[in-house]
């Protein structure tokens, strides 16, 4: 866990004022990480010291039997640390994860008093990546962690799933109209269709806001359906009302939380949520006039997020369409509206120029999804 050397006086101050995470029983060879950095655990490792106060993401991947560099799926969790706080964790061999250790009265303070004895077993927090970490988590606070983190306390790269219904016996499969397990399978699609429907084990899923599938209100006319399908402001307001009423900026904490869970935690479902949430935000022209601060901050959030991933990462390998280019294309078109404040329009124009220069993305061609939406009426029905 070696990094650039700090000045001795600064190092002493950080040792006293910073937080510390003490971990017990982590097997040698385990990949252990905090925030944007990770290391292979050696025989003397007992944790991390000199941690700046705030929200951090602690993660690990268990070493595989037989040695080598191969490790298991990543697990992790967010934790909020205060100045001079000491957090005690232990390795759970059954779950292959770090979990909070049951600390008795005064044990945390005793650990604090003994930090100097533990000093040679603790690695320093990687301050060379702190600026990047703060930029990626600027809206995530302790409240957001409590709201979004799974009830189990663990964020897993591969979710633990269970079958929705029993399917081990022939009678169970017949009840679900599934063929017997030993029946001949003639195609990959048929094989997939035979698998039982699965869902995450209760308490293990990240508690993201449920995004609306229907983008328009009940009873909407065909004209209203068309309008709400092109401008997703109605759907965005429902998302804000459902969980962030009066605090729309907190929605950006969820966007950052999803991005970190994917980028650092390797959770693909978090990436899918990030894409869907960003799609609603970028395609809500009317809402941009009402939530100027939200959208100005969104540009800052995206600026830092997009600096961390390759330019071609968002390209669909089947169609070669760039999800982000088409989504931001609509966003930049919406920010040209007269209802948008000049300061936001200017910031959006600078962001667009930055992306064009950095990634050579073309935002000038008209997006395909801006074409008129045709709403089919039930047979026999006519518009008034």
XYZ file of C-alpha atoms in Angstrom:
384
model
C 0.000 0.000 0.000
C 2.866 2.333 -0.695
C 2.131 5.764 -2.182
C 3.785 9.169 -2.498
C 5.484 10.157 0.757
C 3.726 12.826 2.825
C 5.570 15.505 4.716
C 6.278 14.143 8.239
C 4.325 16.928 9.987
C 1.289 16.432 7.750
C 1.486 12.650 8.189
C 1.473 13.033 11.991
C -1.561 15.325 11.841
C -3.447 12.949 9.554
C -2.608 10.016 11.816
C -4.148 11.770 14.830
C -7.115 13.477 13.147
C -7.950 10.940 10.445
C -10.232 7.921 10.855
C -9.013 4.328 10.837
C -10.510 1.003 9.750
C -9.095 -2.024 11.571
C -9.798 -5.384 9.941
C -9.257 -8.805 11.474
C -8.740 -12.184 9.830
C -8.493 -11.204 6.165
C -6.789 -14.110 4.343
C -3.516 -13.394 2.622
C -3.931 -12.851 -1.128
C -7.383 -11.262 -0.756
C -7.843 -8.126 -2.848
C -8.736 -5.324 -0.437
C -9.717 -1.853 -1.538
C -10.961 1.488 -0.300
C -12.549 3.954 -2.680
C -10.578 4.129 -5.916
C -7.588 1.999 -4.890
C -7.033 -1.693 -4.104
C -4.170 -3.920 -2.967
C -3.312 -7.579 -2.396
C -3.385 -8.370 1.319
C -0.088 -9.457 2.850
C 0.587 -11.322 6.116
C 0.919 -8.135 8.220
C -2.157 -6.266 6.986
C -4.613 -5.051 9.667
C -6.373 -2.145 7.997
C -6.112 1.470 6.845
C -5.186 4.636 8.768
C -5.248 8.399 8.093
C -8.653 8.195 6.370
C -10.274 11.591 5.673
C -13.764 11.993 7.211
C -16.695 11.366 4.888
C -18.254 8.570 2.831
C -15.989 5.782 1.575
C -16.490 2.508 -0.294
C -14.680 -0.478 1.186
C -14.479 -3.581 -1.017
C -12.736 -6.933 -1.259
C -12.433 -10.023 -3.455
C -11.521 -13.336 -1.829
C -8.388 -15.159 -2.983
C -9.061 -18.436 -4.749
C -7.638 -21.733 -3.509
C -4.394 -22.795 -5.150
C -2.797 -19.362 -5.158
C -2.295 -17.228 -8.232
C -3.854 -13.848 -8.903
C -7.403 -15.033 -9.462
C -9.957 -13.696 -6.988
C -13.657 -14.180 -6.402
C -16.527 -11.738 -7.049
C -16.214 -8.338 -5.425
C -18.284 -7.434 -2.363
C -18.312 -4.109 -0.598
C -20.239 -1.452 1.257
C -20.311 2.285 1.815
C -19.425 3.579 5.243
C -19.469 7.085 6.663
C -16.512 7.911 8.902
C -16.130 10.781 11.340
C -12.939 12.581 12.369
C -10.752 10.333 14.566
C -13.277 7.472 14.360
C -12.052 3.881 14.520
C -14.170 1.208 12.816
C -13.562 -2.483 13.571
C -14.347 -5.113 10.909
C -13.762 -8.853 10.678
C -13.554 -11.359 7.847
C -16.597 -13.601 7.446
C -15.222 -16.761 5.806
C -18.674 -18.147 4.954
C -19.731 -15.007 3.084
C -16.208 -14.148 1.882
C -16.799 -10.564 2.932
C -15.892 -8.038 5.602
C -18.595 -7.390 8.186
C -18.793 -5.075 11.221
C -17.279 -6.667 14.326
C -19.389 -6.611 17.466
C -17.435 -4.073 19.536
C -17.932 -4.054 23.296
C -18.234 -0.915 25.384
C -15.062 1.146 25.106
C -13.443 -1.193 22.559
C -13.354 1.453 19.833
C -11.682 3.901 22.210
C -9.225 1.212 23.289
C -8.372 0.662 19.620
C -7.871 4.389 19.205
C -5.473 4.422 22.164
C -3.555 1.462 20.711
C -3.311 2.814 17.153
C 0.378 3.562 17.564
C 1.015 -0.102 18.394
C -1.023 -1.060 15.331
C 0.611 1.570 13.143
C 3.071 -0.763 11.406
C 0.167 -3.056 10.401
C -1.986 -0.263 8.910
C -1.600 1.081 5.388
C -2.015 4.836 4.789
C -5.075 6.055 2.922
C -4.130 6.724 -0.760
C -4.330 10.528 -0.782
C -3.189 10.643 -4.413
C -6.699 9.483 -5.437
C -8.687 11.513 -2.871
C -9.502 14.399 -5.226
C -10.900 11.984 -7.796
C -12.949 10.156 -5.149
C -14.434 13.378 -3.745
C -15.383 14.484 -7.265
C -17.239 11.207 -7.902
C -19.126 11.227 -4.569
C -19.766 14.944 -4.014
C -23.506 14.427 -3.344
C -23.332 11.135 -1.429
C -23.728 11.635 2.312
C -24.566 9.370 5.217
C -28.312 9.806 4.608
C -27.979 8.624 0.989
C -25.969 5.587 2.113
C -28.672 4.607 4.617
C -31.387 5.091 1.988
C -29.733 3.158 -0.854
C -27.476 0.488 0.659
C -28.995 -3.034 0.751
C -30.582 -4.118 4.018
C -28.004 -6.911 4.143
C -25.262 -4.281 4.313
C -23.346 -5.846 1.397
C -23.170 -4.743 -2.236
C -22.284 -7.793 -4.329
C -21.048 -7.915 -7.916
C -23.260 -10.976 -8.461
C -26.577 -10.791 -6.674
C -27.744 -13.805 -4.695
C -30.909 -15.046 -6.414
C -33.606 -17.576 -5.604
C -36.219 -19.242 -7.830
C -39.620 -17.550 -7.684
C -41.299 -20.957 -7.623
C -40.112 -24.484 -6.943
C -38.910 -26.394 -9.987
C -36.864 -29.336 -8.768
C -39.576 -31.951 -9.263
C -41.531 -32.914 -12.376
C -44.840 -31.954 -10.769
C -43.483 -28.467 -9.983
C -42.326 -27.953 -13.563
C -45.627 -29.252 -14.954
C -47.487 -26.745 -12.775
C -45.405 -23.956 -14.343
C -45.827 -25.501 -17.835
C -42.098 -26.206 -18.041
C -40.802 -29.376 -19.746
C -39.034 -32.039 -17.615
C -35.348 -31.283 -16.960
C -34.267 -34.316 -19.006
C -36.347 -33.362 -22.066
C -34.392 -32.749 -25.263
C -33.388 -29.119 -25.743
C -33.211 -28.018 -29.383
C -31.935 -24.436 -29.088
C -30.252 -21.957 -26.735
C -33.441 -19.859 -26.560
C -35.472 -22.925 -25.610
C -32.919 -23.787 -22.930
C -33.118 -20.300 -21.440
C -36.907 -20.443 -21.466
C -36.807 -23.643 -19.401
C -34.861 -22.041 -16.582
C -36.932 -21.100 -13.529
C -37.633 -17.411 -13.010
C -35.250 -15.951 -10.439
C -35.330 -12.913 -8.183
C -32.804 -11.422 -5.718
C -32.826 -12.762 -2.181
C -34.816 -10.368 -0.007
C -32.641 -7.671 1.535
C -29.710 -8.061 -0.868
C -30.782 -5.656 -3.633
C -29.606 -2.040 -3.756
C -32.582 0.113 -2.821
C -32.696 2.285 -5.923
C -35.758 4.373 -6.653
C -38.246 2.449 -8.763
C -38.336 4.254 -12.098
C -41.663 4.507 -13.938
C -42.271 2.185 -16.874
C -45.169 4.356 -18.078
C -44.063 7.879 -18.929
C -47.526 9.456 -19.060
C -50.451 9.760 -16.606
C -53.383 7.382 -16.560
C -56.157 8.412 -18.930
C -53.810 10.455 -21.140
C -55.028 11.277 -24.629
C -52.990 10.139 -27.661
C -51.658 13.692 -27.984
C -50.578 13.701 -24.323
C -48.958 10.279 -24.680
C -46.911 11.593 -27.605
C -45.865 14.709 -25.679
C -44.915 12.831 -22.496
C -43.014 10.218 -24.513
C -40.829 12.896 -26.091
C -40.444 15.109 -23.000
C -40.035 12.922 -19.905
C -40.631 15.736 -17.401
C -43.780 14.051 -16.078
C -41.813 10.861 -15.308
C -38.976 12.848 -13.704
C -41.370 14.726 -11.421
C -42.894 11.405 -10.334
C -39.412 10.125 -9.435
C -38.650 13.267 -7.423
C -42.028 13.234 -5.655
C -41.712 9.556 -4.809
C -38.426 9.841 -2.930
C -36.851 13.290 -3.140
C -39.737 15.733 -2.618
C -38.308 19.148 -1.821
C -34.729 17.859 -2.317
C -34.284 17.220 -6.060
C -30.484 17.524 -5.770
C -30.504 14.298 -3.730
C -31.350 12.520 -6.989
C -27.748 13.160 -8.023
C -26.566 11.233 -4.968
C -28.427 8.198 -6.340
C -26.872 8.760 -9.769
C -23.403 8.847 -8.194
C -24.169 5.869 -5.935
C -25.179 3.783 -8.975
C -22.065 4.841 -10.879
C -19.706 3.907 -8.014
C -21.469 0.559 -7.500
C -20.770 -0.221 -11.138
C -17.348 1.373 -11.592
C -15.821 0.140 -8.318
C -18.251 -2.541 -7.140
C -18.646 -4.238 -10.561
C -22.452 -4.330 -10.203
C -23.894 -4.412 -13.730
C -27.466 -3.795 -12.523
C -26.253 -0.492 -11.063
C -24.998 0.536 -14.516
C -28.403 -0.222 -16.009
C -30.090 1.914 -13.338
C -27.594 4.720 -13.971
C -28.438 4.654 -17.680
C -32.200 4.701 -17.095
C -32.003 7.506 -14.540
C -29.737 9.558 -16.793
C -32.094 8.993 -19.722
C -35.020 10.476 -17.760
C -32.954 13.444 -16.600
C -31.614 14.261 -20.066
C -34.964 14.016 -21.858
C -37.009 16.289 -19.545
C -36.996 19.648 -21.329
C -39.833 21.251 -19.377
C -38.267 20.228 -16.049
C -34.999 21.968 -16.970
C -36.732 25.308 -16.622
C -37.958 24.416 -13.126
C -34.815 22.700 -11.783
C -31.940 24.871 -12.991
C -29.687 24.021 -10.021
C -30.290 20.291 -10.479
C -29.234 20.422 -14.127
C -26.235 22.669 -13.553
C -25.021 20.184 -10.934
C -25.807 17.258 -13.261
C -23.323 18.641 -15.798
C -20.630 18.762 -13.097
C -21.417 15.190 -12.014
C -21.240 13.887 -15.593
C -18.017 15.778 -16.271
C -16.217 13.833 -13.530
C -17.906 10.500 -14.279
C -17.087 10.546 -17.980
C -13.452 11.277 -17.225
C -13.187 7.818 -15.652
C -14.324 5.592 -18.506
C -13.121 4.891 -22.080
C -14.759 6.803 -24.913
C -16.168 3.647 -26.544
C -17.465 2.072 -23.350
C -21.100 3.025 -24.000
C -21.169 1.721 -27.569
C -23.664 -1.090 -28.110
C -21.575 -3.908 -29.606
C -24.526 -5.082 -31.712
C -25.733 -1.829 -33.271
C -22.638 0.353 -32.693
C -24.963 3.013 -31.272
C -23.498 5.124 -28.486
C -26.118 5.364 -25.755
C -24.461 8.376 -24.172
C -24.041 10.322 -27.405
C -27.713 9.998 -28.336
C -28.880 10.787 -24.790
C -26.671 13.857 -24.422
C -27.645 14.939 -27.920
C -31.216 15.337 -26.706
C -29.999 16.978 -23.487
C -28.014 19.656 -25.340
C -30.975 20.258 -27.632
C -33.229 20.790 -24.594
C -30.834 23.228 -22.932
C -31.219 25.532 -25.931
C -34.802 26.245 -24.841
C -35.699 29.854 -23.968
C -37.038 28.549 -20.633
C -33.495 27.562 -19.612
C -31.445 30.234 -17.831
C -28.491 31.707 -19.706
C -25.997 30.406 -17.107
C -27.191 26.823 -17.623
C -27.164 27.174 -21.416
C -23.598 28.473 -21.292
C -22.447 25.664 -19.012
C -24.096 23.078 -21.271
C -22.403 24.569 -24.353
C -18.986 24.389 -22.672
C -19.638 20.780 -21.614
C -20.674 19.874 -25.145
C -17.486 21.442 -26.551
C -15.399 19.549 -23.978
C -16.953 16.188 -24.899
C -16.634 16.865 -28.618
C -12.931 17.601 -28.216
C -12.174 14.773 -25.766
C -14.176 11.934 -27.351
C -14.841 13.221 -30.915
C -18.548 12.574 -30.340
C -20.890 14.109 -32.913
C -23.814 15.939 -31.327
C -24.930 17.790 -34.459
C -26.867 15.056 -36.306
C -30.545 14.883 -35.404
C -31.204 11.995 -32.972
C -33.375 9.233 -34.419
C -35.610 9.265 -31.345
C -36.519 12.907 -31.983
C -38.603 11.849 -34.981
C -42.382 12.245 -34.546
C -43.951 9.511 -32.432
C -46.940 7.832 -34.027
C -49.589 6.744 -31.523
C -51.877 4.023 -32.844
C -55.500 4.378 -31.797
C -57.735 1.402 -31.044
C -59.608 0.239 -34.141
C -62.599 2.431 -34.833
C -61.536 5.285 -32.549
C -61.011 8.749 -34.005
C -59.400 11.931 -32.757
C -61.893 14.668 -31.923
